[in-house]
Amino acid sequence: STLSDRLLELTGTIEPGGKKQFLDKLEVERERGITVKAQTCSMIYKYKGLDYLLHLVDTPGHVDFFQETRRSYASCGGALLVVDASQGVQAQTVANFYLAFAEGLHLLPVINKIDLPSADANRALEQMQTSFELDPAKAVLVSAKTGHNVEAILPNVIEQIPAPKGDLHKPLRLLLVDSWYSNYKGVILLVRIFDGQVRAGDQVVSFATGIRYHVGEVGIMYPDQTPQSILRAGQVGYIYFNPGMKRSQEAKVGDTYTLASTQHLVEPLPGFEDPKPMVFVAAFPVDQSNYAHLEDSINRIALNDRSVSLQKESSVALGAGWRLGFLGTLHCSVFEDRLRQEHGAAVVITPPTVPFKVISPSGDEKLISNPADFPDTDVITQRKLTLSEPYVSATITTPEPYLGPVMELCEANRGTQTSLEFFGGAQCLLKYELPLTQLVDDFFGTLKSLTRGYASLDYEPAGFRPSPLVKLQLHVNRVPVDAVARVVHSSQAERLGRAWVTRFKQHVDRQMFEIVIQAVAGRRIVARDTIKPFRKDVLEKLHAADAGRRRKLLDKQKEGRKKLRAVGNVVIDQKAFQKFLAK
């Protein structure tokens, strides 16, 4: 994002010394120092007497926002492969290189942060050549922070990255790359024009929905929405309709649009796969009177992030809420931060879970994303069901001194090593196949702690595999708590059950009844603890020698307790569940 700032300043698109990380629009992006949403901007650059129109996209690097990156690549002809001179090639660099390579993009290597005392540009160049077979002679060494040598990037872009191809005289064919919602204009589309041209007043039709629209305005992002009279083949710009597109579900990313009059002459473009949620959580308002506000907040964020899946849910312990599906744990964490920061929502989020497959002997498959729908142990045995959990292929880069602890961490999380490579001096590239359920359980945080922040992690789905799974539930006085349930590997049920019972006990107040807290895996109780009831000292005024009177008072107290248990019930305050589920 800092490099984007320097390029925008260099081309006069924004004023120097203005807002830092100009293309990071969200508060959570600035707070965390990461890019979450791909942002686009057009630039005009004069080179050898000619004006060039350049289209810049600042893309996320993290695997959770892989769909954002892939969509961005579809609107471009090349990419700057930016490598940190102090850290070298990381797992994300490897993943994004192969993604760009598969899309056929021309890559220009850029070594950044050469001003740091720990920078080793030669090592980074060597790693780039070893890993990606990119020519070190074509690399540009820069410091985005100080602006050193940034001016050498754009001439290399013009010389090395080919201009977009497209025929102005062919029928219009444009690809929907991204969209966002405006309260005044409706859904605004970011499009790449492959053939033809489009202007305000044209009638266009969607191949995905068949709905026709009248174009209200076309323009480019320079740096904000700047209206133009026409968009031509090769350009990337925005379009909104008049009357506006009201439902964001109509704007299917990857859809092809053409003029209504030439629909029969145009072949639709390939488009993109719909992202599949990999991590699920339940969200409940802290106070049920705020349910409508939470619903409105979730829907507003989901308008501009359609990779989030939504489903209503209710819990006896926590009330009405939502089950949300995300592409990964960072995606989930960013969504939660946006709920709190942008909408002031007070929300309780349950620990993340992953989907599981239940396969019958006849081959029928059912995908389960909610632990409450997981079949009982008796049903699994009687129907001879097979349980499968999702695995991922994880790529980890780490300095050589930390290799041992990283391997131990992966083995402890049921990982299987597939490869180990050494490159560029003291760097290691590890590949492991890991269960996704282990990865969402703070694996990345532990990895960073073990390696003092030097390791990096990237992963991609590797299918489902059979596994001995059980549903772990918390019982209070033998009644299951629906909000606290999780599907886990049978080998981890006991350890997790003990931790749950110990932690939950800390948040429950003593009552007039005995409270029994149990962790139950399938039909087996794996952990138990008891909170003793308040008890009046009926022997306080009794003389020590009066044994008959002593026995009589204790028996009377015992009978009173039996009556109390028969008519009373344990009421656990909702705040106890909220504190237990809080991070």
Coordinates of C-alpha atoms in Angstrom, one line a residue, residues 353-354 356-358 368 370-378 380-381 385-389 414 437-438 466-474 484-497 500 519-526:
T353 CA -15.7 -24.5 13.4
V354 CA -15.1 -26.1 10.0
F356 CA -17.6 -31.9 8.0
K357 CA -18.9 -34.6 5.7
V358 CA -21.1 -37.5 6.7
I368 CA -22.5 -30.3 8.1
N370 CA -23.3 -26.6 12.5
P371 CA -22.2 -28.9 15.4
A372 CA -25.9 -29.1 16.5
D373 CA -26.6 -31.1 13.3
F374 CA -23.9 -33.6 13.9
P375 CA -25.3 -37.2 14.2
D376 CA -25.4 -39.0 17.6
T377 CA -22.9 -41.8 18.3
D378 CA -25.8 -44.4 18.1
I380 CA -23.3 -43.3 13.3
T381 CA -22.9 -46.9 14.5
L385 CA -21.8 -43.7 8.6
T386 CA -18.3 -42.5 7.6
L387 CA -17.1 -39.1 8.9
S388 CA -14.7 -36.9 7.0
E389 CA -12.9 -33.7 7.9
R414 CA -1.8 -34.1 13.3
T437 CA -9.8 -27.7 12.3
Q438 CA -6.3 -27.6 13.8
P466 CA -12.0 -40.0 6.9
S467 CA -11.4 -39.3 10.6
P468 CA -12.6 -40.5 14.0
L469 CA -14.7 -37.5 15.0
V470 CA -16.9 -36.9 18.0
K471 CA -19.2 -34.0 19.1
L472 CA -17.9 -32.4 22.3
Q473 CA -20.6 -30.7 24.4
L474 CA -20.8 -28.9 27.7
V484 CA -21.0 -24.6 23.5
A485 CA -20.6 -27.6 21.2
R486 CA -17.8 -28.5 18.8
V487 CA -16.8 -31.4 16.6
V488 CA -13.3 -32.6 17.4
H489 CA -10.9 -35.5 16.7
S490 CA -11.4 -38.2 19.3
S491 CA -7.8 -38.0 20.5
Q492 CA -8.3 -34.3 21.6
A493 CA -11.7 -34.6 23.2
E494 CA -10.3 -35.2 26.8
R495 CA -7.8 -32.4 26.8
L496 CA -10.3 -29.9 25.4
G497 CA -13.1 -31.1 27.7
W500 CA -13.7 -26.2 28.9
A519 CA -17.8 -32.2 29.1
V520 CA -19.4 -35.0 27.1
A521 CA -17.8 -36.5 24.0
G522 CA -20.3 -38.7 22.2
R523 CA -21.7 -40.8 25.1
R524 CA -18.6 -40.6 27.3
I525 CA -18.1 -38.0 30.0
V526 CA -14.5 -36.9 29.6

